[in-house]
mmCIF file of C-alpha atoms in Angstrom:
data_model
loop_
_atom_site.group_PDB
_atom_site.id
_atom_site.type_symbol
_atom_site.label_atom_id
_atom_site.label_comp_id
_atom_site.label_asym_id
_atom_site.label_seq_id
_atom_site.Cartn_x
_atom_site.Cartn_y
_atom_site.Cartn_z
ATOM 1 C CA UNK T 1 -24.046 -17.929 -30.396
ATOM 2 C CA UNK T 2 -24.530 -19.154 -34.020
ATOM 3 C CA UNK T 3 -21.282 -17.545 -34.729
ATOM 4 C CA UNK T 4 -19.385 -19.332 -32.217
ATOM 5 C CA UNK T 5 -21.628 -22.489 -33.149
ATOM 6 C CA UNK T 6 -20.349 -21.792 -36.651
ATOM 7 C CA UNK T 7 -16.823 -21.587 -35.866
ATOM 8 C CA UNK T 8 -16.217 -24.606 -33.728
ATOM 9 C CA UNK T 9 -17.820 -26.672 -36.811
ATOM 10 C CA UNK T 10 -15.193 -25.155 -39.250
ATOM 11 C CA UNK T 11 -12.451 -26.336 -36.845
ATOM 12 C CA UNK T 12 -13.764 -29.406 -36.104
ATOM 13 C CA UNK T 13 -13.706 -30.064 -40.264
ATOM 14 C CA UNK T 14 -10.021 -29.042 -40.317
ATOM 15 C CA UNK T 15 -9.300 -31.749 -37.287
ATOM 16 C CA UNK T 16 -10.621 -34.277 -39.717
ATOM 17 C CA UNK T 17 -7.578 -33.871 -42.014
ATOM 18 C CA UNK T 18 -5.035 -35.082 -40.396
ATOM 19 C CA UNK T 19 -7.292 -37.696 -39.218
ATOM 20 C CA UNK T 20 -7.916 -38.880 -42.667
ATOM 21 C CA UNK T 21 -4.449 -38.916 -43.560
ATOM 22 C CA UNK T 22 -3.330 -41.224 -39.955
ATOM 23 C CA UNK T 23 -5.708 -43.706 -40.732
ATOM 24 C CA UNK T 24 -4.807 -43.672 -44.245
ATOM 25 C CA UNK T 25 -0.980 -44.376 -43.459
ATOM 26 C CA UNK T 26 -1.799 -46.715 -40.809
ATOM 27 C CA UNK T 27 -3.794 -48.622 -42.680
ATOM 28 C CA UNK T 28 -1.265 -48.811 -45.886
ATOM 29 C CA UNK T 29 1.459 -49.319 -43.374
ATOM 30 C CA UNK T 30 -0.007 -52.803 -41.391
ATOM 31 C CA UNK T 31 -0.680 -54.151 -45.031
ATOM 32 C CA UNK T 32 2.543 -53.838 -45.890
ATOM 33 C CA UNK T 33 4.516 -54.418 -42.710
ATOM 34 C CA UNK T 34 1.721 -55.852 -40.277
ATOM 35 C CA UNK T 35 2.775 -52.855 -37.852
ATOM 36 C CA UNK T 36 1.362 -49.732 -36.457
ATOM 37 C CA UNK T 37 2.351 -46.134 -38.089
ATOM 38 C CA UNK T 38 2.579 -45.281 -34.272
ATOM 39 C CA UNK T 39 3.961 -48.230 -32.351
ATOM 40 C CA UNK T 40 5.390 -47.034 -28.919
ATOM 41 C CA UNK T 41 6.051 -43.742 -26.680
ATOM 42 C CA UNK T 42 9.029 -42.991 -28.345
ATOM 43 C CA UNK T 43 7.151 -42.758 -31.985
ATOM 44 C CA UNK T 44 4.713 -40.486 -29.833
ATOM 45 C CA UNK T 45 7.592 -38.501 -28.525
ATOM 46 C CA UNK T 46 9.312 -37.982 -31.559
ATOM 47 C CA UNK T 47 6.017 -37.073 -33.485
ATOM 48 C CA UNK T 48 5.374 -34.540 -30.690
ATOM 49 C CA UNK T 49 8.944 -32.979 -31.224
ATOM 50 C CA UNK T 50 8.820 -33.033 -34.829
ATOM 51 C CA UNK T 51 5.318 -31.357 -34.950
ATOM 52 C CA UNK T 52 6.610 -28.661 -32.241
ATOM 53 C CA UNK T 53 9.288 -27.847 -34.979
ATOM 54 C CA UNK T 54 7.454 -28.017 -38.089
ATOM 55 C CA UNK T 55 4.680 -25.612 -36.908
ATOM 56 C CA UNK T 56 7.007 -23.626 -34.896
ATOM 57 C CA UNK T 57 8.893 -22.491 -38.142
ATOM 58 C CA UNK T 58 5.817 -22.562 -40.444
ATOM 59 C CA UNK T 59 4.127 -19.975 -38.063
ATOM 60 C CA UNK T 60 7.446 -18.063 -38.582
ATOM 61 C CA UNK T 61 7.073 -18.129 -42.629
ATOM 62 C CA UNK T 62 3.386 -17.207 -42.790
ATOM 63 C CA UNK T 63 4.402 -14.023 -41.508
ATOM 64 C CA UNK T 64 6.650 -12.235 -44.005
ATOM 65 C CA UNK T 65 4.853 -14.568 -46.911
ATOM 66 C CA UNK T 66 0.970 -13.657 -46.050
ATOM 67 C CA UNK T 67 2.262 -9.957 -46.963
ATOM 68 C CA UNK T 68 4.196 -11.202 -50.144
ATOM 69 C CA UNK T 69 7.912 -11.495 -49.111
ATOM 70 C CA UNK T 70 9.975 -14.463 -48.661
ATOM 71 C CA UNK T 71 12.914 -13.876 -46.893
ATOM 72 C CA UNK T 72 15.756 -16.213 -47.118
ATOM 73 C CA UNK T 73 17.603 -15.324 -44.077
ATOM 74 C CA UNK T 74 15.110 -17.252 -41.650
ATOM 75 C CA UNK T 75 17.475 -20.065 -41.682
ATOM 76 C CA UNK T 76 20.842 -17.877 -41.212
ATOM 77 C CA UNK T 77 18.375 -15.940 -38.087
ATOM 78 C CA UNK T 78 17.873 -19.446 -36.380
ATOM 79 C CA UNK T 79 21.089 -20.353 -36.584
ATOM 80 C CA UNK T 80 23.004 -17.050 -35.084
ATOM 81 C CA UNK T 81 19.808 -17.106 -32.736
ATOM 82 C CA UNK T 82 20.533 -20.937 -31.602
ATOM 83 C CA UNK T 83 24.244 -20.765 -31.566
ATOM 84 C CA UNK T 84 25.093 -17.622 -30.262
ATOM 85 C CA UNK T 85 21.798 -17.233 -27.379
ATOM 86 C CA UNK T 86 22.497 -20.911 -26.191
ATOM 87 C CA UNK T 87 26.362 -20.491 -26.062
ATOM 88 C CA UNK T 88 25.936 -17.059 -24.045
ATOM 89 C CA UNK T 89 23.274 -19.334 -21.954
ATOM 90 C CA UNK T 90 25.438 -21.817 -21.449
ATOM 91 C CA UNK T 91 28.525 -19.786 -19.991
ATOM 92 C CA UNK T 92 26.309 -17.418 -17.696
ATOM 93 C CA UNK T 93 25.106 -20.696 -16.420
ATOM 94 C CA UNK T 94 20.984 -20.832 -17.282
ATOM 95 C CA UNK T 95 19.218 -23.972 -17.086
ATOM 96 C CA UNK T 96 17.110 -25.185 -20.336
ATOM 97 C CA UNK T 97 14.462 -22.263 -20.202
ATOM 98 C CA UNK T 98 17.033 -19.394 -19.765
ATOM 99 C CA UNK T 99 18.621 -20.675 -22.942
ATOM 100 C CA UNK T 100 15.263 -21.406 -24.820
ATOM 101 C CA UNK T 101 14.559 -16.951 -23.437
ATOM 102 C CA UNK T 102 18.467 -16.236 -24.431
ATOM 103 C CA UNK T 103 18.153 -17.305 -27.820
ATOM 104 C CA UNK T 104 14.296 -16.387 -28.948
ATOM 105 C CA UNK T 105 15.883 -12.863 -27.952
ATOM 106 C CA UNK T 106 18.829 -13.176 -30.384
ATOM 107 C CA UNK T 107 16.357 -14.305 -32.705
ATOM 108 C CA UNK T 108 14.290 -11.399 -32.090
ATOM 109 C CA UNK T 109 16.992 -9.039 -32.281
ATOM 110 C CA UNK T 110 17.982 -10.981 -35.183
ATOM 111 C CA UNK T 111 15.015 -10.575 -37.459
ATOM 112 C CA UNK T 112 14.324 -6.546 -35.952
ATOM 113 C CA UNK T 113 18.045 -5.935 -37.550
ATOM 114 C CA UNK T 114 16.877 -7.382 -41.013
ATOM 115 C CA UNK T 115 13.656 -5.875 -40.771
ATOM 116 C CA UNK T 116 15.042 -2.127 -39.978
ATOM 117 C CA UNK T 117 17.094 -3.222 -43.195
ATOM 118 C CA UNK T 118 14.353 -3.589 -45.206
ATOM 119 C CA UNK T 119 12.272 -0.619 -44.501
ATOM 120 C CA UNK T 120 15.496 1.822 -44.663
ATOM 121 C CA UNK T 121 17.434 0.917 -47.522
ATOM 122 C CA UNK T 122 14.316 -0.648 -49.736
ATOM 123 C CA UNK T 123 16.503 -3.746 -50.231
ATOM 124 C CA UNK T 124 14.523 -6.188 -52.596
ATOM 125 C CA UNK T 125 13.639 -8.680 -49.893
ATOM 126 C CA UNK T 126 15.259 -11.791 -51.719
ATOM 127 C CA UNK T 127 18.752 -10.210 -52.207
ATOM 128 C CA UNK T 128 18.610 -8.525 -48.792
ATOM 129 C CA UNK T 129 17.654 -12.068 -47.683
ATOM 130 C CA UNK T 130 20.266 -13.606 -49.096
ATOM 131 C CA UNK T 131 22.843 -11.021 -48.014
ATOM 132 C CA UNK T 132 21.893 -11.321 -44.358
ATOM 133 C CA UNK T 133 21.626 -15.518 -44.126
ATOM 134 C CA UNK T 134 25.469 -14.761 -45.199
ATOM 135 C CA UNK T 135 26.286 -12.471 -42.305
ATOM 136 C CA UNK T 136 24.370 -14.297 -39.931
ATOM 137 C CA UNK T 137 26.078 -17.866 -41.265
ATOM 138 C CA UNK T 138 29.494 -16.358 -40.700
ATOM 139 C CA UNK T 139 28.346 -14.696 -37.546
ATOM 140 C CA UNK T 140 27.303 -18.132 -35.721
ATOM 141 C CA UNK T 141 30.208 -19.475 -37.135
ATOM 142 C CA UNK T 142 32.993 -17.201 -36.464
ATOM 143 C CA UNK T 143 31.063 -16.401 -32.953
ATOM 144 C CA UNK T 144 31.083 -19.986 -31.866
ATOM 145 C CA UNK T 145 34.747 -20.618 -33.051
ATOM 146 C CA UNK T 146 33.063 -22.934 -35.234
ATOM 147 C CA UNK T 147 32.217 -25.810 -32.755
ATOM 148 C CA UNK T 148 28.230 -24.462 -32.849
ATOM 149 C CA UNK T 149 26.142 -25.065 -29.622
ATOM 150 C CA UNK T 150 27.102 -28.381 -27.906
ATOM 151 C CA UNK T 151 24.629 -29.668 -25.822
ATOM 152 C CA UNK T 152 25.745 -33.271 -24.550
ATOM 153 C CA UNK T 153 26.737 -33.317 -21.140
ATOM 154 C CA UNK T 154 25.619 -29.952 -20.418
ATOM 155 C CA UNK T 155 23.208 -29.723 -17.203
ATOM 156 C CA UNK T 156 20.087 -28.658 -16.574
ATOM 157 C CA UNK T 157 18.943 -28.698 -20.063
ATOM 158 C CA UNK T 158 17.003 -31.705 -20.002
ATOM 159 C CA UNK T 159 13.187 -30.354 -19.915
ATOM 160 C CA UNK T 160 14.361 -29.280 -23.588
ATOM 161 C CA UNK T 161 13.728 -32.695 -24.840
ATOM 162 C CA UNK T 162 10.313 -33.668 -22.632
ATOM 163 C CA UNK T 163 7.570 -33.793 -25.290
ATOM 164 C CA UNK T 164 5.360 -31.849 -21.904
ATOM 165 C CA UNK T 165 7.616 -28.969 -22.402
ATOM 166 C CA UNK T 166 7.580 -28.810 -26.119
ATOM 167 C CA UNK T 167 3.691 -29.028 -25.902
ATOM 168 C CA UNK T 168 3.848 -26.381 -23.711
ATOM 169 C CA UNK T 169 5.825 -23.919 -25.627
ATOM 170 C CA UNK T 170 4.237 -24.892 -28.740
ATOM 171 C CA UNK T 171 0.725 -24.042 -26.933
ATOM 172 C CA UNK T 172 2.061 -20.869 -25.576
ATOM 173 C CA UNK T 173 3.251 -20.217 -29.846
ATOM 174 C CA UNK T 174 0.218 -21.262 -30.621
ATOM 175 C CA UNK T 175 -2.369 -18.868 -28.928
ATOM 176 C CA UNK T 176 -0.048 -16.084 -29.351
ATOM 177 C CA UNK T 177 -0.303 -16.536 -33.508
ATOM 178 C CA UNK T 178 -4.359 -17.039 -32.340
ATOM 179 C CA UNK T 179 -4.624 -14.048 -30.531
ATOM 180 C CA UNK T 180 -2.487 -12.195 -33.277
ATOM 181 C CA UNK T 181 -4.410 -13.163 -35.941
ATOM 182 C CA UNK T 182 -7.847 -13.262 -34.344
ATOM 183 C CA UNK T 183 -8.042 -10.158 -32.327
ATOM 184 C CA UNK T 184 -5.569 -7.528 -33.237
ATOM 185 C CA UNK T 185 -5.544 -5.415 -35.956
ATOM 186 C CA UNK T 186 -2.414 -7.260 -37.596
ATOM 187 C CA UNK T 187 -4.595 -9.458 -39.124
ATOM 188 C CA UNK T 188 -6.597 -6.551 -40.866
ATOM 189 C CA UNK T 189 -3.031 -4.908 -41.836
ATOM 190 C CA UNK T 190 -1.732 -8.308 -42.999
ATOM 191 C CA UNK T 191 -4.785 -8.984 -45.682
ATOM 192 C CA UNK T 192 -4.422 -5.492 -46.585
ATOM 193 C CA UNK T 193 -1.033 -5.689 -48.005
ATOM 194 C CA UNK T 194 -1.397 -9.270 -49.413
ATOM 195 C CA UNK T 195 -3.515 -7.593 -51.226
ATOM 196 C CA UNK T 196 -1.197 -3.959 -52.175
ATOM 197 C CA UNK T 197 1.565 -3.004 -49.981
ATOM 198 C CA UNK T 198 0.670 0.771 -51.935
ATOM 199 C CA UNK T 199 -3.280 0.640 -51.298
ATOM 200 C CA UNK T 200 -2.622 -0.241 -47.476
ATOM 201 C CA UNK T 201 -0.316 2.810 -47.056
ATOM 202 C CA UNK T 202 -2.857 4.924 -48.279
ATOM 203 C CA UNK T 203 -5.437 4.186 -46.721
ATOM 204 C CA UNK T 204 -3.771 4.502 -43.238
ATOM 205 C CA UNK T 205 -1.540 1.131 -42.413
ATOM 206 C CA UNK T 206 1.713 1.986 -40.892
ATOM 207 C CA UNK T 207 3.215 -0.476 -43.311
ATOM 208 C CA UNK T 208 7.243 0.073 -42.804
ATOM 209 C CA UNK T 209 6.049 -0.691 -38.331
ATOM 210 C CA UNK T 210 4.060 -4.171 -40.137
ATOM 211 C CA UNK T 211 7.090 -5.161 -41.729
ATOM 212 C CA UNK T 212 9.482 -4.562 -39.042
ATOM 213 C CA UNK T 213 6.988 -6.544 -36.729
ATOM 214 C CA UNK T 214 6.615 -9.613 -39.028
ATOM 215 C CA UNK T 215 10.460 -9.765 -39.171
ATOM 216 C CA UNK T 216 10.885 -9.704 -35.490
ATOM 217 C CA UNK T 217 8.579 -11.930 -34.503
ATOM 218 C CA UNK T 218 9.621 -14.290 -37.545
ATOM 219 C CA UNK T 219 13.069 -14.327 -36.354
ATOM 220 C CA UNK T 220 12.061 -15.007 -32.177
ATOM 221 C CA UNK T 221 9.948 -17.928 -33.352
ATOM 222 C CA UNK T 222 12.499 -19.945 -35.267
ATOM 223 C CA UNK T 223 14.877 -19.405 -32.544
ATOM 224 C CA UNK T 224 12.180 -21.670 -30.797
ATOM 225 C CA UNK T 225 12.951 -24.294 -33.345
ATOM 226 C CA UNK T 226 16.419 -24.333 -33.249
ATOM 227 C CA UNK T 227 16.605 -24.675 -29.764
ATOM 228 C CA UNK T 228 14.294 -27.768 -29.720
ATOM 229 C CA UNK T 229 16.332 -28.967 -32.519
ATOM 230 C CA UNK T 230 19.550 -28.607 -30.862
ATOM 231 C CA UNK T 231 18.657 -30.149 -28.021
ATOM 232 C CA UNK T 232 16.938 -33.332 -29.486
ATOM 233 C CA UNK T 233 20.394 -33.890 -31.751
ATOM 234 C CA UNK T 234 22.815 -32.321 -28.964
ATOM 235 C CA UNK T 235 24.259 -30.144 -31.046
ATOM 236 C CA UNK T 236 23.951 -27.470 -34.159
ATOM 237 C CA UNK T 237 26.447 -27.052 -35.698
ATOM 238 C CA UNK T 238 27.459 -24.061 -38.158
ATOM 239 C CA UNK T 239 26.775 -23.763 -42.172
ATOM 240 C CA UNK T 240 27.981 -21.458 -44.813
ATOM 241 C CA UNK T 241 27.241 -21.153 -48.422
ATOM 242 C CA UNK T 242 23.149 -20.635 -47.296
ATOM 243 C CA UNK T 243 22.667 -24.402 -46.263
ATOM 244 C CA UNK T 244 21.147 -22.949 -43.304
ATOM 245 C CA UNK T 245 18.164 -22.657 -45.785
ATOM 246 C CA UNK T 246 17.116 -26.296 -46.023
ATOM 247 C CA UNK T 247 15.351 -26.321 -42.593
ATOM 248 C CA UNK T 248 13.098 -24.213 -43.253
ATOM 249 C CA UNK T 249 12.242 -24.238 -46.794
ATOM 250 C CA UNK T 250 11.336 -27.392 -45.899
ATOM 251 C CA UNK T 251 8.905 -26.121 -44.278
ATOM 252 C CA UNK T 252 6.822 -24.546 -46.699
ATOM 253 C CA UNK T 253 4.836 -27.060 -47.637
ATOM 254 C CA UNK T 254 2.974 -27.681 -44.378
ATOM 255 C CA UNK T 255 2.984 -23.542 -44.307
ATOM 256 C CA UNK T 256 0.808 -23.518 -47.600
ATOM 257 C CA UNK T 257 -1.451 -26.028 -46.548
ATOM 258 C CA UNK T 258 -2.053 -24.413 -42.966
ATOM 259 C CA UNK T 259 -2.725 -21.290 -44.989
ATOM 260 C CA UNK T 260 -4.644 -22.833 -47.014
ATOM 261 C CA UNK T 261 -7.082 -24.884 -44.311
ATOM 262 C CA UNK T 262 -6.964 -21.309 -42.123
ATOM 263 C CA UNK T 263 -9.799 -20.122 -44.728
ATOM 264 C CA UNK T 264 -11.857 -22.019 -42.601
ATOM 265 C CA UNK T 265 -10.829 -21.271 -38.832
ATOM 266 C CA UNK T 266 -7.526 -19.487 -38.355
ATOM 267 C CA UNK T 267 -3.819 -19.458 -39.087
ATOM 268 C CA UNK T 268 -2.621 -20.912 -35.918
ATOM 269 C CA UNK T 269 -5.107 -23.838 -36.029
ATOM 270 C CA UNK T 270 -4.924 -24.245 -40.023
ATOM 271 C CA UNK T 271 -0.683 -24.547 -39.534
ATOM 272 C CA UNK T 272 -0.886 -27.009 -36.240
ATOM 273 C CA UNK T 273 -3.630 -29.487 -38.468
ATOM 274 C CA UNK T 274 -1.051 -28.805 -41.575
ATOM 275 C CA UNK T 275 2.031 -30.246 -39.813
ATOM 276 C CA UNK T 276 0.107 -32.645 -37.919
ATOM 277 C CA UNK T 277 -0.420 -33.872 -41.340
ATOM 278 C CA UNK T 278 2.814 -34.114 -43.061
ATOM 279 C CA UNK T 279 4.534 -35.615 -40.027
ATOM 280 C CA UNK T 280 2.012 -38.651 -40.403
ATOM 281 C CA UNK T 281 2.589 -38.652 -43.558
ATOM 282 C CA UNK T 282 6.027 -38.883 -43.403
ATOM 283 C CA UNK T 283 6.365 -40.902 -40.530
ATOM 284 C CA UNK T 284 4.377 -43.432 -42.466
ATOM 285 C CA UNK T 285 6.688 -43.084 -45.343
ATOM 286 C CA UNK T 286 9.220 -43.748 -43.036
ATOM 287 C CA UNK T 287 7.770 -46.729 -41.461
ATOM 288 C CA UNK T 288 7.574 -48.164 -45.422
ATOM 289 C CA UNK T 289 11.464 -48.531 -45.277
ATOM 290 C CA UNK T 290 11.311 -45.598 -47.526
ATOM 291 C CA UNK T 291 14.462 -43.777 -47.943
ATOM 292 C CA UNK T 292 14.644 -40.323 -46.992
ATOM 293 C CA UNK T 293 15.950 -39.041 -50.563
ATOM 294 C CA UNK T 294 12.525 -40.770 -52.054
ATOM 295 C CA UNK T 295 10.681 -39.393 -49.445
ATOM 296 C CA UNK T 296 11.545 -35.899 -50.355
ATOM 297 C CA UNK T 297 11.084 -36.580 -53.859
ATOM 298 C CA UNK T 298 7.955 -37.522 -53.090
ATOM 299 C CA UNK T 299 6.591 -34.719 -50.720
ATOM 300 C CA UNK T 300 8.193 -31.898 -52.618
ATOM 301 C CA UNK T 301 5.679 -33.963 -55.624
ATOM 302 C CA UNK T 302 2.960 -33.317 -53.714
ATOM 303 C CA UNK T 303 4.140 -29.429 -52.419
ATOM 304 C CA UNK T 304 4.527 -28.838 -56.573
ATOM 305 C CA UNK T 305 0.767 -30.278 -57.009
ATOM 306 C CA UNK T 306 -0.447 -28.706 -54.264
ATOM 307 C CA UNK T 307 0.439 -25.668 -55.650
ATOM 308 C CA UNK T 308 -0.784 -26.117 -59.042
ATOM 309 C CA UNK T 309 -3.956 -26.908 -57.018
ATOM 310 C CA UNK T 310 -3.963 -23.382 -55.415
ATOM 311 C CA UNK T 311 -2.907 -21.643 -58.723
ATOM 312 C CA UNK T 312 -6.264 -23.232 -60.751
ATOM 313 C CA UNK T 313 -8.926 -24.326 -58.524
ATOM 314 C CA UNK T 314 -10.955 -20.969 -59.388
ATOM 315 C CA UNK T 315 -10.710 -22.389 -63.536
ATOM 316 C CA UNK T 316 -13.563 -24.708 -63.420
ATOM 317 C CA UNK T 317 -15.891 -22.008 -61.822
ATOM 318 C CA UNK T 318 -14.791 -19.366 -64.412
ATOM 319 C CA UNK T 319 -15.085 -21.742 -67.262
ATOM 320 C CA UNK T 320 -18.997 -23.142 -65.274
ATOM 321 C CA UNK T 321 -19.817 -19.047 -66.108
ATOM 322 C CA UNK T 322 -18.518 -18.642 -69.477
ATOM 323 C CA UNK T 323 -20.464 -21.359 -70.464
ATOM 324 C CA UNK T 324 -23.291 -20.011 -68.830
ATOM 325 C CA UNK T 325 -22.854 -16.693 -70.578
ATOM 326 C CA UNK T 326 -22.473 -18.310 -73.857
ATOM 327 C CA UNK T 327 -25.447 -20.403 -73.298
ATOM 328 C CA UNK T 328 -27.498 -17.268 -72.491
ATOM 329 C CA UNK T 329 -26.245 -14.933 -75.437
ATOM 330 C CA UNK T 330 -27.334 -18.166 -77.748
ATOM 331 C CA UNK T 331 -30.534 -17.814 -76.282
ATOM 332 C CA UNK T 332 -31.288 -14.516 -76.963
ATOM 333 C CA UNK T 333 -29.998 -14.320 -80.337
ATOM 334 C CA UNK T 334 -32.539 -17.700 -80.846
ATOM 335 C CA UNK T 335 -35.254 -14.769 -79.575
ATOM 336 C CA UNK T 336 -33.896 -11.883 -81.616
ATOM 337 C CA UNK T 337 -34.184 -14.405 -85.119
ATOM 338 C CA UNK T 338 -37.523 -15.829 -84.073
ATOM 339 C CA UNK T 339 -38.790 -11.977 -83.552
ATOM 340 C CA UNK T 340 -37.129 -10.700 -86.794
#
């Protein structure tokens, strides 16, 4: 009982971050424009779509990066996933679910195919992601003719853009990354090769059937996201050259910091309190009449200090004990003159 007790507190703590932040912003932003950061349904609607995304993709990169690889065809995978799923969708006739099932299962194939990659040829991860956003870039775009997935005027499609159904799916993500990482023995594999993808294979992982996993399920979430995406512009349309990149390496930062707050709960509820975040954040940028180039100058700031913040917040402890240790030698060697 004092576990569960325990745990509920812990959450509760990482609720009050985003919290913080909201009233933060709304404060700043009725001093400076005598309005509300959230004014209306449609600021709630939007805020529930954008969150639905953000986490959505962020659970997605936690994956391959809690076991040390980033791979760079994520974007390429939610592309070929969005464009080719929801165009196959589209002609067979499925309403807005059978599209949102079409696609997570080109994503999934998607990210099994770079995964088997991986774990056959020992492709660096970062070249063999780069090689594969490529394919998959010229795949959505040669697939779709390149018109991409056009969603205006197509029927049946609308419970893709109810905030209710993007709540729901996000839920369903959600407790599946709970469950995952809460009571399955992924989670045990997954610190195990953070820490040495070598020491984990000895001591019994199956780490080539961990990768492939990680990949899959990578590539059938951020299907998710380009779906939602699609539908809430009406369209996707298809990149080359690796811009498919930008939406999710945007990403990251909400990703580190739901990492980072999961040390106190879990990675589902750490990521969901993480984008929760930087959408309020932003969205109170936003409301400041601040441009969107200075607003990602300024969050990408804050990702670079953020992670300066991760890289040294054990140096004041180490230097609190090497004081301490010097403090004690000078002690004794005070007893060892007095003695002598």
């Amino acid at each position: 009982m004092m576990k569960i007790k325990d745990y509920i507190h812990k959450s509760a703590l990482i609720v009050l971050v985003p919290l913080v932040v909201g009233l933060i912003m709304e404060v700043i932003v009725y001093m400076q424009t005598g309005g509300h950061l959230i004014g209306s349904m449609l600021d709630v609607r939007n805020l529930v779509r954008d969150i639905g995304t953000t986490a959505i993709i962020a659970f997605a990169l936690s994956l391959n990066l809690g076991s040390g690889r980033f791979d760079l065809s994520l974007g390429a995978q939610r592309l070929v996933a969005t464009i080719i799923g929801g165009n196959i969708a589209l002609r067979l006739g499925f309403n807005g679910t059978g599209l949102l099932l079409m696609a997570i299962l080109i994503g999934l194939v998607a990210g099994f195919i770079v995964g088997m990659i991986f774990i056959t040829f020992r492709v660096p991860p970062v070249i063999l992601g780069l090689g594969m956003a490529m394919i998959y870039e010229s795949i959505a775009f040669a697939g779709s003719g390149g018109r991409g997935l056009q969603l205006f005027g197509a029927s049946d499609i609308g419970m893709l853009v109810n905030p209710n159904f993007t709540m729901m799916v996000l839920g369903i993500a959600t407790a599946f990354i709970f469950v995952l990482f809460t009571f399955t023995k992924f989670r045990y594999e997954m610190q195990a090769m953070r820490g040495s993808q070598k020491t984990a294979k000895n001591s019994g992982i199956n780490v080539f059937r961990h990768v492939v996993i990680c990949y899959t399920i990578a590539g059938g979430l951020v299907a998710i996201a380009g779906v939602f995406s699609a539908a809430l512009d009406g369209a996707l349309n298809p990149v080359l050259g690796m811009s498919s990149n930008s939406a999710v390496i945007a990403m990251t930062f909400p990703m580190f910091i739901g990492t980072y707050l999961s040390r106190r709960s879990n990675m589902a509820i750490g990521i969901i309190s993480a984008a929760l975040t930087v959408r309020l954040f932003s969205v109170g940028l936003a409301s400041l009449h601040i441009s969107s180039a200075l607003n990602t100058t300024i969050n990408m700031v804050l990702f670079i200090g953020f992670l300066a913040f991760l890289a040294n917040r054990h140096i004041p402890d180490l230097r609190k004990r090497e004081r301490a240790r010097i403090k004690e030698a000078h002690a004794k060697l005070r007893e060892l003159s007095v003695s002598s």
